[in-house]
Short mmCIF file of C-alpha atoms in Angstrom, two decimals:
data_model
loop_
_atom_site.label_atom_id
_atom_site.label_comp_id
_atom_site.label_asym_id
_atom_site.label_seq_id
_atom_site.Cartn_x
_atom_site.Cartn_y
_atom_site.Cartn_z
CA UNK A 25 -66.61 70.93 107.80
CA UNK A 26 -65.04 72.84 104.93
CA UNK A 27 -61.64 72.55 106.61
CA UNK A 28 -62.13 68.78 106.96
CA UNK A 29 -62.80 68.47 103.22
CA UNK A 30 -59.69 70.50 102.45
CA UNK A 31 -57.56 68.33 104.73
CA UNK A 32 -58.95 65.14 103.21
CA UNK A 33 -58.25 66.45 99.71
CA UNK A 34 -54.66 67.32 100.60
CA UNK A 35 -54.20 63.89 102.17
CA UNK A 36 -55.51 62.22 99.01
CA UNK A 37 -53.11 64.24 96.85
CA UNK A 38 -50.17 63.26 99.06
CA UNK A 39 -51.13 59.57 99.02
CA UNK A 40 -51.64 59.51 95.26
CA UNK A 41 -48.42 61.40 94.66
CA UNK A 42 -46.50 58.97 96.83
CA UNK A 43 -48.09 56.02 95.04
CA UNK A 44 -47.16 57.46 91.66
CA UNK A 45 -43.58 58.02 92.72
CA UNK A 46 -43.28 54.46 94.01
CA UNK A 47 -44.85 53.13 90.83
CA UNK A 48 -42.25 54.82 88.65
CA UNK A 49 -39.52 53.31 90.76
CA UNK A 50 -40.75 49.85 89.73
CA UNK A 51 -40.21 48.15 86.39
CA UNK A 52 -43.00 49.15 83.99
CA UNK A 53 -42.19 46.54 81.36
CA UNK A 54 -40.55 43.13 81.11
CA UNK A 55 -36.76 43.19 80.89
CA UNK A 56 -36.46 41.32 77.62
CA UNK A 57 -33.17 40.71 75.82
CA UNK A 58 -32.84 41.67 72.15
CA UNK A 59 -30.38 42.51 69.38
CA UNK A 60 -30.00 46.02 68.03
CA UNK A 61 -30.35 45.03 64.37
CA UNK A 62 -33.07 47.20 62.80
CA UNK A 63 -34.53 46.24 59.44
CA UNK A 64 -34.98 49.09 56.97
CA UNK A 65 -38.56 49.95 56.05
CA UNK A 66 -39.40 48.32 52.74
CA UNK A 67 -36.25 46.20 52.93
CA UNK A 68 -35.77 42.51 52.28
CA UNK A 69 -36.06 41.33 55.86
CA UNK A 70 -32.34 41.53 56.62
CA UNK A 71 -30.06 44.03 58.37
CA UNK A 72 -27.25 45.24 56.11
CA UNK A 73 -23.95 45.71 57.94
CA UNK A 74 -20.93 47.33 56.26
CA UNK A 75 -17.50 46.10 57.33
CA UNK A 76 -14.20 47.55 56.15
CA UNK A 77 -12.13 45.02 54.20
CA UNK A 78 -8.55 44.90 55.50
CA UNK A 79 -5.34 43.51 54.03
CA UNK A 80 -5.59 40.18 55.86
CA UNK A 81 -9.37 40.04 55.48
CA UNK A 82 -9.92 40.10 59.25
CA UNK A 83 -12.26 42.62 60.86
CA UNK A 84 -14.45 42.74 63.98
CA UNK A 85 -18.07 43.90 63.97
CA UNK A 86 -19.79 44.78 67.25
CA UNK A 87 -23.48 43.88 67.49
CA UNK A 88 -25.27 45.47 70.49
CA UNK A 89 -27.30 43.22 72.81
CA UNK A 90 -29.85 45.13 74.88
CA UNK A 91 -31.76 44.49 78.10
CA UNK A 92 -34.95 46.51 77.65
CA UNK A 93 -37.13 48.00 80.38
CA UNK A 94 -37.84 51.20 82.27
CA UNK A 95 -35.28 50.47 84.99
CA UNK A 96 -31.61 49.56 84.97
CA UNK A 97 -30.75 45.89 84.64
CA UNK A 98 -30.46 44.62 88.21
CA UNK A 99 -28.67 41.30 87.80
CA UNK A 100 -25.81 39.56 86.02
CA UNK A 101 -26.95 37.79 82.85
CA UNK A 102 -25.14 35.43 80.49
CA UNK A 103 -26.84 35.63 77.10
CA UNK A 104 -26.46 32.64 74.77
CA UNK A 105 -26.13 33.29 71.03
CA UNK A 106 -26.45 30.75 68.22
CA UNK A 107 -26.69 30.53 64.43
CA UNK A 108 -30.30 30.35 63.24
CA UNK A 109 -30.45 28.40 59.97
CA UNK A 110 -34.22 27.83 60.11
CA UNK A 111 -35.19 31.50 60.17
CA UNK A 112 -32.97 32.25 57.16
CA UNK A 113 -34.52 29.38 55.20
CA UNK A 114 -38.02 30.60 56.08
CA UNK A 115 -37.15 34.14 54.97
CA UNK A 116 -35.78 32.88 51.64
CA UNK A 117 -38.92 30.89 50.89
CA UNK A 118 -41.24 33.75 51.86
CA UNK A 119 -39.27 36.39 49.94
CA UNK A 120 -38.23 34.49 46.83
CA UNK A 121 -40.40 31.31 46.84
CA UNK A 122 -39.39 27.69 47.17
CA UNK A 123 -38.80 27.43 43.44
CA UNK A 124 -36.21 30.22 43.03
CA UNK A 125 -33.29 29.08 45.21
CA UNK A 126 -30.83 30.88 42.91
CA UNK A 127 -32.21 34.16 44.34
CA UNK A 128 -31.89 33.14 47.99
CA UNK A 129 -29.61 34.67 50.57
CA UNK A 130 -26.68 32.37 51.33
CA UNK A 131 -25.75 31.47 54.88
CA UNK A 132 -22.24 32.68 55.59
CA UNK A 133 -19.61 29.95 55.54
CA UNK A 134 -18.49 28.85 59.00
CA UNK A 135 -14.83 29.58 58.33
CA UNK A 136 -15.69 33.23 57.59
CA UNK A 137 -16.78 34.21 61.11
CA UNK A 138 -16.33 33.49 64.80
CA UNK A 139 -18.16 34.77 67.89
CA UNK A 140 -18.46 33.77 71.58
CA UNK A 141 -21.39 31.53 72.55
CA UNK A 142 -22.28 33.76 75.49
CA UNK A 143 -22.21 37.48 76.19
CA UNK A 144 -22.05 38.62 79.81
CA UNK A 145 -24.23 41.60 80.75
CA UNK A 146 -23.37 42.68 84.31
CA UNK A 147 -25.83 44.20 86.75
CA UNK A 148 -26.10 47.94 86.18
CA UNK A 149 -25.52 47.62 82.43
CA UNK A 150 -28.27 47.49 79.81
CA UNK A 151 -26.10 47.11 76.69
CA UNK A 152 -23.13 44.91 75.84
CA UNK A 153 -21.46 44.10 72.52
CA UNK A 154 -21.28 40.78 70.72
CA UNK A 155 -17.90 40.78 68.97
CA UNK A 156 -18.15 39.00 65.61
CA UNK A 157 -14.74 38.32 64.07
CA UNK A 158 -14.98 38.06 60.29
CA UNK A 159 -12.34 36.56 58.01
CA UNK A 160 -13.32 37.94 54.60
CA UNK A 161 -10.22 36.92 52.67
CA UNK A 162 -11.30 35.19 49.47
CA UNK A 163 -14.98 36.04 49.94
CA UNK A 164 -17.00 35.88 46.70
CA UNK A 165 -19.61 38.64 46.63
CA UNK A 166 -21.41 36.84 43.84
CA UNK A 167 -23.41 35.47 46.78
CA UNK A 168 -25.66 37.50 49.07
CA UNK A 169 -24.07 36.48 52.37
CA UNK A 170 -26.17 36.50 55.54
CA UNK A 171 -25.15 35.55 59.08
CA UNK A 172 -28.39 34.54 60.89
CA UNK A 173 -28.25 34.83 64.69
CA UNK A 174 -30.72 34.18 67.49
CA UNK A 175 -30.86 34.65 71.26
CA UNK A 176 -31.27 31.22 72.86
CA UNK A 177 -33.80 30.65 75.65
CA UNK A 178 -33.78 27.62 77.92
CA UNK A 179 -35.20 26.67 81.27
CA UNK A 180 -32.03 27.57 83.13
CA UNK A 181 -31.73 31.06 81.64
CA UNK A 182 -31.68 34.14 83.86
CA UNK A 183 -33.25 36.13 81.01
CA UNK A 184 -36.01 35.99 78.41
CA UNK A 185 -35.52 36.87 74.76
CA UNK A 186 -37.84 39.52 73.34
CA UNK A 187 -41.11 37.97 72.09
CA UNK A 188 -41.63 40.49 69.28
CA UNK A 189 -40.76 39.41 65.75
CA UNK A 190 -37.17 40.27 64.70
CA UNK A 191 -36.09 41.54 68.12
CA UNK A 192 -34.48 38.29 69.28
CA UNK A 193 -33.09 37.49 65.84
CA UNK A 194 -30.53 39.24 63.66
CA UNK A 195 -30.20 38.37 59.97
CA UNK A 196 -26.99 40.22 59.14
CA UNK A 197 -26.35 40.79 55.44
CA UNK A 198 -22.58 41.23 55.37
CA UNK A 199 -21.29 43.80 52.86
CA UNK A 200 -17.51 44.35 52.91
CA UNK A 201 -16.31 47.70 51.57
CA UNK A 202 -13.06 49.29 50.47
CA UNK A 203 -12.20 52.69 48.99
CA UNK A 204 -13.55 51.70 45.57
CA UNK A 205 -16.62 49.55 46.25
CA UNK A 206 -20.24 50.65 46.24
CA UNK A 207 -22.87 52.11 43.96
CA UNK A 208 -21.48 53.98 40.94
CA UNK A 209 -23.38 56.51 38.86
CA UNK A 210 -23.20 54.93 35.40
CA UNK A 211 -25.18 57.27 33.15
CA UNK A 212 -21.93 58.21 31.33
CA UNK A 213 -21.21 54.57 30.47
CA UNK A 214 -22.43 53.82 26.93
CA UNK A 215 -23.20 50.35 25.60
CA UNK A 216 -23.36 49.80 21.82
CA UNK A 217 -24.46 46.66 19.96
CA UNK A 218 -22.23 45.33 17.21
CA UNK A 219 -24.02 45.28 13.83
CA UNK A 220 -22.27 44.13 10.66
CA UNK A 221 -18.95 43.92 12.46
CA UNK A 222 -18.91 47.34 14.15
CA UNK A 223 -20.66 49.15 17.03
CA UNK A 224 -23.90 50.90 16.11
CA UNK A 225 -24.73 54.51 17.07
CA UNK A 226 -27.61 53.77 19.45
CA UNK A 227 -26.13 53.89 22.93
CA UNK A 228 -27.86 52.22 25.84
CA UNK A 229 -27.24 53.34 29.40
CA UNK A 230 -28.12 52.54 32.99
CA UNK A 231 -28.24 54.72 36.10
CA UNK A 232 -26.25 52.57 38.54
CA UNK A 233 -23.66 49.81 38.62
CA UNK A 234 -22.23 48.20 41.73
CA UNK A 235 -18.59 47.51 42.50
CA UNK A 236 -18.22 44.48 44.81
CA UNK A 237 -15.17 43.90 47.03
CA UNK A 238 -12.52 41.37 46.01
CA UNK A 239 -9.70 42.61 48.23
CA UNK A 240 -8.42 45.88 49.67
CA UNK A 241 -7.66 47.44 46.27
CA UNK A 242 -9.90 45.48 43.90
CA UNK A 243 -13.58 45.21 43.03
CA UNK A 244 -15.60 43.47 40.37
CA UNK A 245 -18.44 44.66 38.14
CA UNK A 246 -20.75 42.78 35.83
CA UNK A 247 -20.05 43.45 32.16
CA UNK A 248 -22.10 46.00 30.25
CA UNK A 249 -25.76 46.00 31.27
CA UNK A 250 -25.84 42.45 32.66
CA UNK A 251 -28.59 42.39 35.27
CA UNK A 252 -27.16 42.34 38.80
CA UNK A 253 -30.21 40.41 40.09
CA UNK A 254 -30.27 37.56 37.57
CA UNK A 255 -29.41 33.93 38.26
CA UNK A 256 -25.98 33.81 39.93
CA UNK A 257 -24.89 30.90 37.73
CA UNK A 258 -25.24 33.25 34.76
CA UNK A 259 -23.87 36.37 36.46
CA UNK A 260 -20.61 34.69 37.43
CA UNK A 261 -19.72 34.29 33.75
CA UNK A 262 -19.76 38.10 33.29
CA UNK A 263 -17.62 39.22 36.23
CA UNK A 264 -14.90 41.75 35.38
CA UNK A 265 -12.20 42.12 38.05
CA UNK A 266 -10.81 45.64 38.43
CA UNK A 267 -7.59 46.32 40.35
CA UNK A 268 -6.73 49.94 41.27
CA UNK A 269 -3.00 50.60 40.88
CA UNK A 270 -1.01 53.36 42.56
CA UNK A 271 -0.11 54.99 39.22
CA UNK A 272 -3.77 55.78 38.44
CA UNK A 273 -4.29 52.94 35.96
CA UNK A 274 -6.58 49.94 36.23
CA UNK A 275 -6.03 46.26 35.61
CA UNK A 276 -9.26 44.85 34.13
CA UNK A 277 -9.68 41.17 33.32
CA UNK A 278 -12.46 38.55 33.23
CA UNK A 279 -12.94 36.49 36.36
CA UNK A 280 -13.80 33.44 34.23
CA UNK A 281 -10.46 31.84 33.22
CA UNK A 282 -12.02 30.53 29.99
CA UNK A 283 -13.19 34.07 29.09
CA UNK A 284 -16.38 32.68 27.57
CA UNK A 285 -17.72 36.24 27.17
CA UNK A 286 -14.65 37.09 25.02
CA UNK A 287 -13.78 40.17 27.08
CA UNK A 288 -11.27 42.39 25.27
CA UNK A 289 -9.87 45.57 26.79
CA UNK A 290 -9.31 48.54 24.48
CA UNK A 291 -6.59 50.98 25.52
CA UNK A 292 -5.52 51.61 29.12
CA UNK A 293 -8.29 52.17 31.68
CA UNK A 294 -7.61 54.87 34.28
CA UNK A 295 -9.15 56.30 37.44
CA UNK A 296 -8.98 59.46 39.55
CA UNK A 297 -9.73 60.16 43.22
CA UNK A 298 -10.73 63.55 44.63
CA UNK A 299 -12.32 64.88 47.80
CA UNK A 300 -13.95 68.18 48.78
CA UNK A 301 -15.60 69.51 51.93
CA UNK A 302 -19.28 70.36 51.71
CA UNK A 303 -19.97 74.10 51.39
CA UNK A 304 -22.90 74.16 53.83
CA UNK A 305 -21.94 71.29 56.15
CA UNK A 306 -18.21 71.77 56.88
CA UNK A 307 -17.96 68.43 58.72
CA UNK A 308 -19.07 66.49 55.60
CA UNK A 309 -16.37 65.28 53.22
CA UNK A 310 -17.37 64.20 49.72
CA UNK A 311 -15.03 61.67 48.12
CA UNK A 312 -15.21 60.81 44.44
CA UNK A 313 -13.69 57.98 42.44
CA UNK A 314 -14.10 58.10 38.65
CA UNK A 315 -13.09 55.21 36.42
CA UNK A 316 -12.75 55.45 32.61
CA UNK A 317 -12.57 52.43 30.30
CA UNK A 318 -13.41 50.86 26.96
CA UNK A 319 -13.90 47.17 26.20
CA UNK A 320 -15.78 44.60 24.11
CA UNK A 321 -17.63 41.52 25.32
CA UNK A 322 -20.34 39.18 24.12
CA UNK A 323 -23.58 38.06 25.71
CA UNK A 324 -23.63 34.33 25.01
CA UNK A 325 -26.60 33.31 27.16
CA UNK A 326 -29.74 35.01 25.81
CA UNK A 327 -29.47 35.53 22.04
CA UNK A 328 -31.60 33.59 19.51
CA UNK A 329 -34.81 31.65 20.14
CA UNK A 330 -35.70 28.29 21.68
CA UNK A 331 -32.59 26.34 22.62
CA UNK A 332 -30.47 28.15 20.06
CA UNK A 333 -28.13 30.81 21.40
CA UNK A 334 -26.71 33.47 19.11
CA UNK A 335 -24.01 35.51 20.92
CA UNK A 336 -24.46 39.29 20.82
CA UNK A 337 -21.33 41.43 20.89
CA UNK A 338 -21.19 44.80 22.66
CA UNK A 339 -18.83 47.76 22.93
CA UNK A 340 -18.77 49.44 26.35
CA UNK A 341 -17.10 52.82 26.82
CA UNK A 342 -17.22 55.87 29.04
CA UNK A 343 -16.96 56.42 32.77
CA UNK A 344 -18.58 55.67 36.11
CA UNK A 345 -18.38 57.71 39.31
CA UNK A 346 -18.53 56.66 42.95
CA UNK A 347 -19.54 59.33 45.49
CA UNK A 348 -19.07 58.67 49.18
CA UNK A 349 -20.22 61.15 51.84
CA UNK A 350 -18.13 61.03 55.03
CA UNK A 351 -19.29 62.54 58.33
CA UNK A 352 -15.91 63.41 59.85
CA UNK A 353 -17.49 63.97 63.29
CA UNK A 354 -18.10 60.23 63.70
CA UNK A 355 -15.00 58.19 64.66
CA UNK A 356 -16.18 54.75 63.46
CA UNK A 357 -15.56 54.44 59.73
CA UNK A 358 -18.44 52.08 58.98
CA UNK A 359 -20.86 54.53 60.64
CA UNK A 360 -19.42 57.81 59.33
CA UNK A 361 -20.22 56.86 55.73
CA UNK A 362 -23.70 57.86 54.59
CA UNK A 363 -24.77 54.63 52.96
#
């Protein structure tokens, strides 16, 4: 009898083991289709993508499209992609309210991008790339540009888009970069208020200022301490265009042709570029760009009380420094930079 029990136990183990093995050979989940466009924790509901600005403004970004599941994709699939205006509008209202459209993300202009309507994922492949061709020439980074995409389902589809929020949609915030754009440390930039015709001695500072791409060798900043998040109709009046010349000097001029802020450059602004390898991580290159300048401008939008505006004049002087950490082990430039 004891031998019978042992034999029955062994038989049960074999049967269960076989069942388990067969089970793992089957698909454990649904093979949904999704974008690889993660949203940063605590972010604004969009996926920031960095694209290198080139001389002609044209650059291609590859967005992965994934067939999920525990087994390899077993059939050919043609995935349809479309622009999703509705989701972007919903995000803007939820993030910034219906009554603050000046803070909204702006849908990217149609002449600034091109992508195929379908992406073919062959059997045996779980990931293919959607090639998005951008034409960034003349782009105005005063706006917060977003390209909203969605995976299209229809009755004839041989796939199903992922049902989880954000998986079947990609709200791509497009940020072009060049060698001089990005977040500058600005604690060495001093801003003085004019009193009785000359700058006072009480300097104001800020920790960061952002340089936004104009072209391959130019960026723009907002003058002085002008808030980078204020109404764009106000911000555009305070744009200062900065062109980096080969001789180490800078061309700085107001973007506004009427120069309503009365921008006046003092002396010749200069810049320097250096790079060093990290002492503890030999694959990490640290690149620095420092710009030095002095100029006057006036804030003509907020002075006074009521409807009266009394312009306030400022002197801005000092330097700002951009640090960019480059992982030289990664071949793709947009990914090797530690943003």
